[in-house]
Structure formats: C-alpha cells, structure tokens
Coordinates of C-alpha atoms and ligand atoms in Angstrom, one line a residue:
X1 CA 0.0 0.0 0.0
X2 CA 1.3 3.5 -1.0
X3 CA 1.2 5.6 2.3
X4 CA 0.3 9.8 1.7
X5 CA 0.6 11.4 4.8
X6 CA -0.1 14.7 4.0
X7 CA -3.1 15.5 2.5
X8 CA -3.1 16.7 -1.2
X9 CA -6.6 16.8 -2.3
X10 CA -8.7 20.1 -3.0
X11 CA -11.0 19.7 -0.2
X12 CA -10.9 21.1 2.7
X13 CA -13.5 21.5 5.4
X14 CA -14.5 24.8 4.8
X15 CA -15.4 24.5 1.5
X16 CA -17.1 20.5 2.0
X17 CA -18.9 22.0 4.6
X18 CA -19.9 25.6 2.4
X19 CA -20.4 23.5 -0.6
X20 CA -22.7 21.0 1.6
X21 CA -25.1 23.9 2.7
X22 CA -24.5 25.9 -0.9
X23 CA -26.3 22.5 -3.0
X24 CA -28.3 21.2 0.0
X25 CA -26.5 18.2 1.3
X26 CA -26.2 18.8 4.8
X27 CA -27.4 21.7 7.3
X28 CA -26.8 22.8 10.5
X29 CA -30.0 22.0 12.7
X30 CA -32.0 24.5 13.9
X31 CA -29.9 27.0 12.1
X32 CA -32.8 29.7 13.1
X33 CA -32.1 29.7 16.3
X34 CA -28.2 29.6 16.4
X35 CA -27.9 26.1 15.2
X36 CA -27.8 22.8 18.0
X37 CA -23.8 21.3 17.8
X38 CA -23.6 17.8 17.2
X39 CA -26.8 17.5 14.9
X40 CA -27.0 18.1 11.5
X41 CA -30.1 18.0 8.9
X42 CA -29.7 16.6 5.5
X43 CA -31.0 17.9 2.4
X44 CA -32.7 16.9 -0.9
X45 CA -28.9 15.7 -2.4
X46 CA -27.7 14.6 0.9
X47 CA -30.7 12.4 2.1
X48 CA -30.3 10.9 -1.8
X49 CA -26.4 10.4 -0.7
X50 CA -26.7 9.1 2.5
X51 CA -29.6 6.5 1.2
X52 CA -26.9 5.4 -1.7
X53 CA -24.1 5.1 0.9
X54 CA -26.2 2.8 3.2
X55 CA -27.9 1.0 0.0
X56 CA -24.4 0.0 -1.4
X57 CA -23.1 -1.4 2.5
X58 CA -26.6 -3.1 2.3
X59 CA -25.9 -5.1 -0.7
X60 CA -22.3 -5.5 -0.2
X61 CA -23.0 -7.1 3.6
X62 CA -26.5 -8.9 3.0
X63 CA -27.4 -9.4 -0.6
X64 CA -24.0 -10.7 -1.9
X65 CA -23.5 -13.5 1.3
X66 CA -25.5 -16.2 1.8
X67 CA -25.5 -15.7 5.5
X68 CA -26.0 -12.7 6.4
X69 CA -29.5 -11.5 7.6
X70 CA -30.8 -7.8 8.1
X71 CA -32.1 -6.5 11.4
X72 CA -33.5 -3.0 12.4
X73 CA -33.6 -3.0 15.9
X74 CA -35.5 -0.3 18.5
X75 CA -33.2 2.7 19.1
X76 CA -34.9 2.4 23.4
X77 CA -33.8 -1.0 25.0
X78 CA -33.9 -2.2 28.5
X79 CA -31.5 -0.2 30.7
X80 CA -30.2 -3.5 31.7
X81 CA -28.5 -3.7 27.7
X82 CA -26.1 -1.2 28.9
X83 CA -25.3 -2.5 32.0
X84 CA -24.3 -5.8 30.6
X85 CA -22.7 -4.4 27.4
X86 CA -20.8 -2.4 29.7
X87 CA -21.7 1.4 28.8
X88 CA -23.1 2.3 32.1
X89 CA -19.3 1.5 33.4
X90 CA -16.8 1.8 30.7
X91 CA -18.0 4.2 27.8
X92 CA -16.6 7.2 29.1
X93 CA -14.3 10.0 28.1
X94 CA -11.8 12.0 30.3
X95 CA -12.9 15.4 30.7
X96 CA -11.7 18.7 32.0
X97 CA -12.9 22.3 32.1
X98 CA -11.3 25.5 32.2
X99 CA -12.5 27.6 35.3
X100 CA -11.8 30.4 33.4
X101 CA -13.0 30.3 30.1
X102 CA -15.3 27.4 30.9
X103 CA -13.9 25.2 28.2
X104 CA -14.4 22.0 27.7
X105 CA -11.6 19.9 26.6
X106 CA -11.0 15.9 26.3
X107 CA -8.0 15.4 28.7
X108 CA -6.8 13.0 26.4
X109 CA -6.9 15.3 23.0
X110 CA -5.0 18.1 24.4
X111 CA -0.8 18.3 24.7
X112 CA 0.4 16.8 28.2
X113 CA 2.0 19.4 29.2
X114 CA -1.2 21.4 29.4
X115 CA -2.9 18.4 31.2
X116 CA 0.2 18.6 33.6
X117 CA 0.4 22.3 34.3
X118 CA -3.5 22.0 34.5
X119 CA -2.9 24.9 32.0
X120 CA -5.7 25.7 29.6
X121 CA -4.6 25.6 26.2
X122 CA -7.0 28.3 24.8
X123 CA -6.3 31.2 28.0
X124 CA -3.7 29.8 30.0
X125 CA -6.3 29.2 32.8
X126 CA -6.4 26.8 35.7
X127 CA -8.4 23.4 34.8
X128 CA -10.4 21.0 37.0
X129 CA -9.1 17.8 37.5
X130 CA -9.7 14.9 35.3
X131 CA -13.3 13.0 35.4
X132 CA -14.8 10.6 33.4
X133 CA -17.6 11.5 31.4
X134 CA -20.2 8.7 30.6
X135 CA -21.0 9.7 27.0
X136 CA -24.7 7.9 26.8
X137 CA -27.6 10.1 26.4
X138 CA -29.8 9.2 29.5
X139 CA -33.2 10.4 29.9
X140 CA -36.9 8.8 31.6
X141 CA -39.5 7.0 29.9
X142 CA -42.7 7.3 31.0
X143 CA -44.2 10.2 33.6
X144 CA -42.1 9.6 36.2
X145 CA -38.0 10.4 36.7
X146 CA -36.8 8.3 39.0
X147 CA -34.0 5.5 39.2
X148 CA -36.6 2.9 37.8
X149 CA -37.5 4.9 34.8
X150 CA -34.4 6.2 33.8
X151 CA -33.8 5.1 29.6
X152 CA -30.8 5.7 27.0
X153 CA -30.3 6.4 23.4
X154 CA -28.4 4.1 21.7
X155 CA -24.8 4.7 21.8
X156 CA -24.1 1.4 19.2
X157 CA -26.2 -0.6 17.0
X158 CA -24.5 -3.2 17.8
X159 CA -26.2 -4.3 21.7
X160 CA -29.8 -4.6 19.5
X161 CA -27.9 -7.3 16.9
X162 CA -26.9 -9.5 20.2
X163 CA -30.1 -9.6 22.5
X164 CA -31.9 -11.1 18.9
X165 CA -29.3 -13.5 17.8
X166 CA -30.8 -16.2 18.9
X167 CA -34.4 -14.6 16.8
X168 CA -32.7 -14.6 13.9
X169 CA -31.2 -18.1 15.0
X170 CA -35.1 -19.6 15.3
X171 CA -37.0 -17.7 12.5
X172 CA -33.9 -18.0 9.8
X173 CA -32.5 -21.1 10.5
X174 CA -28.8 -19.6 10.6
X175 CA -26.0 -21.8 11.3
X176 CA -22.5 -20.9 12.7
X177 CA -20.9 -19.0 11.1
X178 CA -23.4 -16.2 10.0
X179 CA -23.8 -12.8 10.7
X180 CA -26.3 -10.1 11.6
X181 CA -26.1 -6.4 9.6
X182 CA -27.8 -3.4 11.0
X183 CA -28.1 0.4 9.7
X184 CA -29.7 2.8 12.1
X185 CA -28.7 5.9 14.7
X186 CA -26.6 6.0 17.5
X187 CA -26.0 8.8 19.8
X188 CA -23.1 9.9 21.8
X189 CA -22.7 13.0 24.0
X190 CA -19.6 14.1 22.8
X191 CA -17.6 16.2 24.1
X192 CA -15.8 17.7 21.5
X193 CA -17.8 17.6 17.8
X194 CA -15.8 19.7 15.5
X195 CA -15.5 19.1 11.9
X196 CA -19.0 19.0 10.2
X197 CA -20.3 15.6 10.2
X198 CA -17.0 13.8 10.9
X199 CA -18.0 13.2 14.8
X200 CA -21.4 14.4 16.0
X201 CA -24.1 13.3 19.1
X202 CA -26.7 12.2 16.6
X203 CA -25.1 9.6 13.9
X204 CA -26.0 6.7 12.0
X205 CA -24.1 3.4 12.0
X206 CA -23.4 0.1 9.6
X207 CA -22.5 -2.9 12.0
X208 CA -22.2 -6.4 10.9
X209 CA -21.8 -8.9 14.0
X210 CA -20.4 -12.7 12.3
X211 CA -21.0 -15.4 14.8
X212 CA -18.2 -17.4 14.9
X213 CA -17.0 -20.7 16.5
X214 CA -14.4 -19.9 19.3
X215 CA -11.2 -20.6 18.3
X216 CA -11.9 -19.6 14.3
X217 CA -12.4 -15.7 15.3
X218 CA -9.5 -14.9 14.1
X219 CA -8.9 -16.3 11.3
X220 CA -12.8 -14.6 10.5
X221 CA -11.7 -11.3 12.0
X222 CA -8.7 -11.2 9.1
X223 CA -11.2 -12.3 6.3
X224 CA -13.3 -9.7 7.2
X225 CA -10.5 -7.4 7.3
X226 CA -9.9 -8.2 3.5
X227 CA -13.4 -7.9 2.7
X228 CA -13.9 -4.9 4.2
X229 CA -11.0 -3.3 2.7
X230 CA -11.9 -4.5 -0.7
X231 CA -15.2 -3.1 -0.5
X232 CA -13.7 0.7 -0.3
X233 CA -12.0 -0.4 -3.0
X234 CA -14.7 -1.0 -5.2
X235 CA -16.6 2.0 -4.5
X236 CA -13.6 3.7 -6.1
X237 CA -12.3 5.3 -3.0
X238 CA -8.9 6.5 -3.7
X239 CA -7.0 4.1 -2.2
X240 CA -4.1 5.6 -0.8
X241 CA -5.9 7.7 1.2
X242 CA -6.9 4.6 3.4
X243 CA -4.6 2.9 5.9
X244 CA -5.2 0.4 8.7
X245 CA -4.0 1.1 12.5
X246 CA -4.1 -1.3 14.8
X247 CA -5.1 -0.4 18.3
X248 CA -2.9 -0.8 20.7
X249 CA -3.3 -2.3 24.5
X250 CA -4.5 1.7 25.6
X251 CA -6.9 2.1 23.1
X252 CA -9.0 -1.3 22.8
X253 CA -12.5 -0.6 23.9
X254 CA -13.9 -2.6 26.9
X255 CA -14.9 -5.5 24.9
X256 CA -12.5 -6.1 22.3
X257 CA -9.4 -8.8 22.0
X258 CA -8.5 -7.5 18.7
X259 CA -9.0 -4.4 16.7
X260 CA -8.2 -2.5 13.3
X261 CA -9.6 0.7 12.8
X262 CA -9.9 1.6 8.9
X263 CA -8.6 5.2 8.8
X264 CA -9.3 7.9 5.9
X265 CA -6.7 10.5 5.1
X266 CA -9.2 13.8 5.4
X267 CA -7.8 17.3 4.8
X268 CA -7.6 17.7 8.5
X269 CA -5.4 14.2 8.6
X270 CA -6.1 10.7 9.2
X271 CA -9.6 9.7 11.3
X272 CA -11.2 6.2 11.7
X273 CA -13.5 5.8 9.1
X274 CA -14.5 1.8 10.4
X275 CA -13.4 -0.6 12.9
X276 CA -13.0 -3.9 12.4
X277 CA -13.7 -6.2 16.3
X278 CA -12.7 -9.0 17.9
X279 CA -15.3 -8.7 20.6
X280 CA -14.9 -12.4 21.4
X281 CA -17.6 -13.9 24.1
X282 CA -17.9 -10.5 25.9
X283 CA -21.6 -9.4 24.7
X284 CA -23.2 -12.8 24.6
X285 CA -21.3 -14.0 28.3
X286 CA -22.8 -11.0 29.7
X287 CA -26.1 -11.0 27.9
X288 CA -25.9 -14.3 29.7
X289 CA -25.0 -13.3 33.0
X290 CA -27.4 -10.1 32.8
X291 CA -30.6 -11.4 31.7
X292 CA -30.3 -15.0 33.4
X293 CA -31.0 -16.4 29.7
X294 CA -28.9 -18.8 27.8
X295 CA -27.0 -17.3 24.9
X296 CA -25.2 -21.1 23.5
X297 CA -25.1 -21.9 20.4
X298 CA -26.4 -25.3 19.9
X299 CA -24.6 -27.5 17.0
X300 CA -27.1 -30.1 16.2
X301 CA -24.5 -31.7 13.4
X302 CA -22.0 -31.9 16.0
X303 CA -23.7 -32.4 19.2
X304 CA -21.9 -29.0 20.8
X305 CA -22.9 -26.2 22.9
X306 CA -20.6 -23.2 22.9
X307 CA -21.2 -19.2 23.3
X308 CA -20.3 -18.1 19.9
X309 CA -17.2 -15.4 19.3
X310 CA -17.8 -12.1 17.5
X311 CA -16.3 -10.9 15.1
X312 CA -17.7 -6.7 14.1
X313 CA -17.5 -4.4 11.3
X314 CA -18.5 -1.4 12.7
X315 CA -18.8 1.6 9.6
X316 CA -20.3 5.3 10.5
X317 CA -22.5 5.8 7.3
X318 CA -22.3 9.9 8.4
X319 CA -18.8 9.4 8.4
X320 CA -18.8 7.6 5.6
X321 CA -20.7 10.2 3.3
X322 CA -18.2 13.0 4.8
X323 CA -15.4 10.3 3.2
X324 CA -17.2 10.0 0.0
X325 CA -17.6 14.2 -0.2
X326 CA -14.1 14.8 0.1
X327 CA -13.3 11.9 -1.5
X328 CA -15.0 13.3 -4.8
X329 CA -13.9 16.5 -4.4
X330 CA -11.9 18.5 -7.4
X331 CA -11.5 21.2 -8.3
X332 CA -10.1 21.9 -12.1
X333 CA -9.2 24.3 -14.7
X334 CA -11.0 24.1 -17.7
X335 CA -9.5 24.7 -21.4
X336 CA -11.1 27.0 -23.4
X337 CA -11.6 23.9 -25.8
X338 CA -13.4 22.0 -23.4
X339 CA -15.2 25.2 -21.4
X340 CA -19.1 25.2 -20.4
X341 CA -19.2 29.0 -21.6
X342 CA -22.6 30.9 -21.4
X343 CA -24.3 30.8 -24.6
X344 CA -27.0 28.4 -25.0
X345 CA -25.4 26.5 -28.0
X346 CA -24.2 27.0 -30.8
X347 CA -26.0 29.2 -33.5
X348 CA -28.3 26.4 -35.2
X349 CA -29.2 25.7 -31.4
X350 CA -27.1 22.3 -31.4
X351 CA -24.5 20.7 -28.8
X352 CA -21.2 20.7 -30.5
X353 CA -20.2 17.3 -30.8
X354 CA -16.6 18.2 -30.6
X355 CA -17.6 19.2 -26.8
X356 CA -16.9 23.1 -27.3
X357 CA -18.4 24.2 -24.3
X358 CA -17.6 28.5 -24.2
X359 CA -14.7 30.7 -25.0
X360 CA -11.8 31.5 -21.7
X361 CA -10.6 29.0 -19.2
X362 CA -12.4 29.2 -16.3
X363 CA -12.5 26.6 -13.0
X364 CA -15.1 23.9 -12.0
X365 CA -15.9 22.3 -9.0
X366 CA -17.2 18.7 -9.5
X367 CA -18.2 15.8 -7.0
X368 CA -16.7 13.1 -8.9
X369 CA -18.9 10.5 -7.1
X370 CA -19.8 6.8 -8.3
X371 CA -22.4 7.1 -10.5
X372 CA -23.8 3.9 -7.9
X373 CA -23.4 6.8 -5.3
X374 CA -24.4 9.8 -6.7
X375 CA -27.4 11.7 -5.7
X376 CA -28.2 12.3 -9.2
X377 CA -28.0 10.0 -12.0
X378 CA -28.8 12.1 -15.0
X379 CA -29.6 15.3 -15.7
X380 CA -32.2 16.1 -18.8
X381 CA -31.3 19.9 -20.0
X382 CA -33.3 21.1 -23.1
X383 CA -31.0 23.4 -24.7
X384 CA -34.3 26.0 -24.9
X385 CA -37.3 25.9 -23.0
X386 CA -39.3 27.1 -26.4
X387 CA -40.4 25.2 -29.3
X388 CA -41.2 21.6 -28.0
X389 CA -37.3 21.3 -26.4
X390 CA -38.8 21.5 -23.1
X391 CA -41.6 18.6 -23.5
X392 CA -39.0 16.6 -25.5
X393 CA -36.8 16.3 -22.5
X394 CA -39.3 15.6 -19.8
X395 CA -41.0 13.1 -22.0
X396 CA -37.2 11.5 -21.7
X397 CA -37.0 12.3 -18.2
X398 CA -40.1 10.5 -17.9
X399 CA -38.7 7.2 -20.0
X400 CA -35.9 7.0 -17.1
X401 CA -37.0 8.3 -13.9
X402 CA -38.4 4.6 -13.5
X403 CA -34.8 3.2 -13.3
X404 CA -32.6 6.0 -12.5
X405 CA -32.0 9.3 -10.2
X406 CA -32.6 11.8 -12.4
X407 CA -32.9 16.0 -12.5
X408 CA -34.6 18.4 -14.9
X409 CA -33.0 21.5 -15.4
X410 CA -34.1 24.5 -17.9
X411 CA -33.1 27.4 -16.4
X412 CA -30.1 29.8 -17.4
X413 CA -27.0 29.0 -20.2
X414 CA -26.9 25.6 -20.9
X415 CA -22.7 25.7 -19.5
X416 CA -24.1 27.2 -16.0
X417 CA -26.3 24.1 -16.2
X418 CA -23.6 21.7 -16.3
X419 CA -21.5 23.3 -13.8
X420 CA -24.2 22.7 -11.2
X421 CA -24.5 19.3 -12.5
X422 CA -21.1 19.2 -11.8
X423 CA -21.0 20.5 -8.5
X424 CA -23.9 18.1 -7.6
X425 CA -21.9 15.2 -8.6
X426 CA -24.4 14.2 -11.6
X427 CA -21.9 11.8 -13.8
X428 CA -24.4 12.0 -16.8
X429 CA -26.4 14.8 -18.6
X430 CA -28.6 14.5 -21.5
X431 CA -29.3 17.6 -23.6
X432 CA -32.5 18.1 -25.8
X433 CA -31.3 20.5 -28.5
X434 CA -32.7 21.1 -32.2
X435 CA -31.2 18.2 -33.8
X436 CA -33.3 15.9 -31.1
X437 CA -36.4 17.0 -32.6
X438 CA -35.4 16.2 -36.7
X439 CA -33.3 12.8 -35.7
X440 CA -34.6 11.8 -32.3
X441 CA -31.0 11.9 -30.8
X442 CA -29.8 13.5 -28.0
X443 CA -25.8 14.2 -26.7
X444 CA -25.2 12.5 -23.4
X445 CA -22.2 14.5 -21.6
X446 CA -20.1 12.9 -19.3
X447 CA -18.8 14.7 -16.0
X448 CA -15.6 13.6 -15.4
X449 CA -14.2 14.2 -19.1
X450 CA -16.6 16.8 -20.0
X451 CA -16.5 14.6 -23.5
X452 CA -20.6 14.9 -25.3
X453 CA -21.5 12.1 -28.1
X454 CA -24.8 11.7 -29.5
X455 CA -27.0 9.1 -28.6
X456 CA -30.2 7.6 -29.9
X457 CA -32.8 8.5 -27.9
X458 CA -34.0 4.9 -27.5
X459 CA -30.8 3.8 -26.5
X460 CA -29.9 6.1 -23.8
X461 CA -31.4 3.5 -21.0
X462 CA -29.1 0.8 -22.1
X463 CA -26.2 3.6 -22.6
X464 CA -26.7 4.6 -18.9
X465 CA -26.4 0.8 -17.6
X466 CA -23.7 0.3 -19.5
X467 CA -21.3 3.5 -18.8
X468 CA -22.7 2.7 -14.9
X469 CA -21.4 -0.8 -15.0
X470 CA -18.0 0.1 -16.5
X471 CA -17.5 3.1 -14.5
X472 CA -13.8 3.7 -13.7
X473 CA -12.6 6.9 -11.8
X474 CA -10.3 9.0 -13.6
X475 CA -7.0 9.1 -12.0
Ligands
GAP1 N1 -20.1 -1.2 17.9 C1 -18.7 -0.7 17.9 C2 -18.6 0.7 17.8 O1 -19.6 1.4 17.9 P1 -16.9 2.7 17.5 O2 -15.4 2.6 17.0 O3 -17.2 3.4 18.7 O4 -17.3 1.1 17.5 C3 -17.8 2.7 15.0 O5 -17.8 3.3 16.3 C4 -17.9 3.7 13.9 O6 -19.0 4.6 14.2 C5 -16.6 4.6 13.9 O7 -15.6 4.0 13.1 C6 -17.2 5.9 13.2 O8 -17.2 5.7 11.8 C7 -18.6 5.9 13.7 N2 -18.8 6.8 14.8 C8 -18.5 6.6 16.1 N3 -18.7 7.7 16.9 C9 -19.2 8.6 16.0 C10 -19.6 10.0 16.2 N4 -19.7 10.6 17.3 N5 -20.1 10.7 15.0 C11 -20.0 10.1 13.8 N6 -19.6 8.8 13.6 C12 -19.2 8.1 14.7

C-alpha cells in the first residue's frame, strides 16, 4: 500500500462544509435559532447520498453473502443492555474544564504538558481535574423520573444485533458462522464535535456482527478485514488515502481482543472511518449473566454447545458520506476547448459534438462521485425551453426516472447548467437541443471528461447501464 501522509486533495472543510449547505446536502439543525452542535439535517442531495451510501453497504454485507441476515432494531432498550454491554461503566471520556474560560476539553486530546500544568490551552487558565464522562444520552420514559425509569439512546447498533441473535437463529435457521447487519442511529454525548459531520451526538451506524466458532475468530476477523478493505476499494475510493491502524493495548475498547480501525486520510489528517472487532464472548457471556437467559449456540450436526465469538465491522454511514464528499472533491481548470461557456449553443441551437463548451478557461468544481453513489444520475437539459425542447426532455426524463436518479434543469445558459450538475456530482447529462427534434437523438455528456457524443434516444437507458457498470474513476 502506497502511504500519503499529507493530504493533497482540494477539499478542505471549509469548502465541504460551504459547498454541503450551498447544493443542500447537509445543514446545521435548527440554524434559526443559532444552530444545535452535534446535529446536523440533511437535504434533498444529501438524504439521496446518504440512502446510496447505506444502500451500497446493504448489498455488499447482506445481498451478496448467503448468510448474512438484516435487522433493524429499537433505538430504546432495557437499561439492563447497557449494563451488561458495559456502557453504564466503561464508555466514558476523560474530561476537564477550564474555570476560566469554561472550556471543555477531552484530557486526552490536548498536549500533556497542558494536562500537567492544569494549563488551559485556549487562555492559559487553571483546569479541573480529570473526570470521566459517561458519554450515553440518559433520559426517563414514562411520567415519572426516577431510578426505575431512567432510559438511554443508543450509543451502538451493535447491543440490538446480540439480544436477537438467537431470533434470527429460530425464525432464519442460521447456522454458525453467520452474521447479523444493522443500519440505524446512534448517539453519543460528545464532548468535542468539530469538523461538520466527521463526529457528531446524533449519527448513524453500519454494524455487521459474524457469529463465529471460538477458536476460528481470528482467522474470520482477518477475512473480514480483507473484505472490508476490498469493498472501499470497489466504491472507487482512492486508495491511498486509506490505511489500517491497529489499536494498541491503551486504546482497545472494553470489549475487544483485537481491533483494526480503517482510517481515511481527510484534509484535517487521518480519522477512523470503520473498525474492524474481535469482541470475542464478551456481549453474549454478559447477555448471559445479565438477563439469566442462555445465549449457547447449539450445534445439532456436531452435538456442541458453545457461546459463539464475535467478530464486528463497525462503519459510521455519516462518516462515511463525509469520506465520499471529500473523496469526490476536485476542483479543475478548464480549457477553453473544453469550457461550459454561457451561450446556450451554438447558432443552429445544437450541442457541438466536438464538446466546445464556451470561450476562456475558467474553474469547475465537480463531486466526482460513483455514478452507484451519486445523488443524481442524470440530468435532462433542453437546450431552450421554447419550441417543444422542453416537452421533449421531460418526456425523456419520464422514460428514465423509473430506473434511475434523475434532475430536470431548464433554467439559465446551458454551461451554468452543467457546472451545477457538476458540483452536484451528476456523472451524466442529457441535452435536448434542435437536432433531437429532426433525428430523435440526444448528446449524453459525461462529468468527469466533460467529452458529449450523440446518442439515440432509444438507447440512452441501455447507454446509462452500460457507462454505470464500467465506471472507472479518472486518476
Ligand atoms: N459497535 C462498535 C462501535 O460502535 P466505534 O469505533 O465506537 O465502535 C464505530 O464506532 C464507527 O462509528 C466509527 O468508526 C465511526 O465511523 C462511527 N462513529 C463513532 N462515533 C461517532 C460519532 N460521534 N459521530 C459520527 N460517527 C461516529
């Protein structure tokens, strides 16, 4: 693996999170009222993202294995969960405060010597000791708040996968080894949630639990490893922006014997994107000892009882869509050969085949997403909104919005059009122009190479599966 440890792309936060609001991936919540850190709402291209991003994890962990079943468990379990899971005790954070700018700080992200001086790094002010933080959202269900009421927000999916294994044991006759895959939200009260979407209270998760026979948990835990690492690779993430790092003895959480994390190189450096667990017996022993049930596995071929080992793939999809924006990031300079320009066409009102696009250089911005990924599939642009252009393109818009994402666009020079495209991520746009009318074709432009060819109107269906299929990222 080719290692980059300083980050060359174009993105940076600024502009993912400018661009985000600008096209209407991702806003701040309650932005009226000052905005509420931690939570972020997700627009008319984002929600279309994020539902892409979880669809392709969905077929890559469920539909492609034999034995892997879905699950969408409660968000609100029995408080009990988290006492055997270990949450109530262990998921906590160091925390100090400054007394004089009332900072908040995680002892363990700032330098040592500040934590040693009790020195805050912002004013120079003294901080509080060190105390653990228990990062679970706890509130009370039901009128009363007392002890016996008291319920939390999910902090993992992963606690819902293990108190129905043996469910999805009865009703899907699985048989060691098989696995459980879960989308859904998790919340954390985190203490520090800078960054945009990168680490927020309110996220969503993609956790596949593999029941395994003890003693073959490894071997599974490196399999899944590869598979995991393969599957980034077939999204077309650029792969040497992704590294493993193993966790050392300081950083495994509470229930793990093994784990990987799956970092991304981001412009503000390298994060986890995904952890890969060895969480051995640990959930199912305490489910056990917690809830007075038994968790065994029984093998009927082999006459054996055993409490199975786990082995987890634990993905944020939020993080995951901040990967895939700055993943697909570029920004370029564009030839005057190959420019958008402003005019609506050329002067008999057709697309130039030779993909003259305007006059001067000028720069784009595109989102050089998978077309599997991108909000937008195609975009239908009549080159005029007079003269039947218009109803000629959403007739065709209509032919394909069956099988594909598509846009309509008719307002301003046809070049503007495409930029936005651009900036949206759409890999294909299909424009209606004058020649459509006489020969019933239409030219299909592609995003990444800017290149236009003319198409048959009947054959852009098959066109799109085809380009979609063979999709390769441009390096
Ligand atoms: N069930 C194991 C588990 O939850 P984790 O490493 O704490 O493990 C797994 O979380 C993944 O969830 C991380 O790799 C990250 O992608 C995502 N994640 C965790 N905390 C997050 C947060 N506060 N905001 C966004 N994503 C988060």
């Amino acid at each position: 693996m080719s290692e980059t440890t300083q980050y060359n792309g174009k993105a940076t936060m600024e502009k993912i999170t400018s661009l985000a609001k600008r096209r209407g991936f991702v806003f701040q919540s309650s932005e009226i009222y000052g905005g509420q850190s931690g939570a972020w709402d997700y627009g008319p291209l984002g929600i279309e993202l994020k539902n892409r991003v979880a669809g392709a994890w969905w077929k890559e962990m469920t539909r492609l294995h034999d034995n892997i079943a879905g699950l969408d468990a409660a968000i609100l379990m029995h408080p009990r969960v988290w006492e055997a899971s270990g949450h109530v005790e262990n998921f906590t954070d160091p925390l100090v405060d400054c007394k004089k700018c009332k900072s908040r700080f995680r002892a363990d992200m700032i330098p040592e010597e500040n934590l040693a001086s009790k020195k805050c790094p912002d004013c120079g002010g003294e901080l509080t000791d060190t105390r653990k933080f228990n990062l679970m959202f706890k509130s009370h269900i039901g009128p009363a708040e007392d002890t016996a009421s008291v319920i939390y927000l999910r902090p993992e999916t992963a606690q819902g996968i293990y108190v129905n294994y043996k469910n999805i044991i009865q009703s899907n006759r699985m048989k060691i080894p098989f696995g459980i895959a879960q989308i859904g939200k998790a919340f954390r009260n985190e203490i520090v949630t800078k960054n945009f979407i990168f680490r927020t209270c309110e996220f969503e998760q993609m956790e596949m639990q593999y029941f395994v026979k003890p003693g073959t948990d490894e071997e599974w835990f490196n399999e899944w490893r590869k598979q995991r690492w393969a599957y980034y690779e077939k999204l077309g993430v650029k792969m040497d922006h992704l590294r493993w790092h193993q966790h050392g003895a300081d950083e495994l959480a509470h229930y793990a014997k093994d784990a990987y994390d799956i970092q991304y190189l981001f412009p503000m450096g390298w994060r986890e994107l995904e952890g890969v667990h060895n969480r051995a017996d640990y959930d199912l022993g305490r489910h056990a000892q917690f809830s007075g049930k038994d968790m065994q596995y029984i093998d009927q071929d082999n006459n054996e009882r055993y409490t199975p080992y786990i082995v987890e793939t634990s993905a944020g999809l939020t993080r995951n869509v901040l990967m895939i924006l700055c993943d697909a990031y570029d920004e370029e300079l564009v030839a005057a050969d190959k420019k958008s320009g402003s005019s609506e066409g050329t002067a008999n009102g057709t697309i130039g085949s030779n993909g003259a696009e305007g006059s001067a250089d000028d720069w784009r911005t595109v989102l050089r997403f998978h077309p599997d990924l991108a909000p937008v599939t195609a975009a239908v642009l009549p080159l005029m909104k007079k003269d039947g252009l218009a109803e000629l393109a959403q007739d065709i818009r209509k032919d394909l919005r069956d099988d594909y994402a598509t846009d309509y666009d008719q307002s301003g020079a046809i070049g503007r059009r495409y930029r936005r495209q651009d900036e949206a991520g759409t890999p294909f746009c299909i424009t209606v122009d004058y020649q459509s009318k006489e020969d019933n074709t239409v030219t299909l432009r592609f995003r990444d190479s800017m290149e236009q060819i003319r198409v048959p109107r009947a054959e852009i269906a098959a066109r799109l599966k085809q380009e979609i299929k063979n999709y390769k990222r441009m390096q």
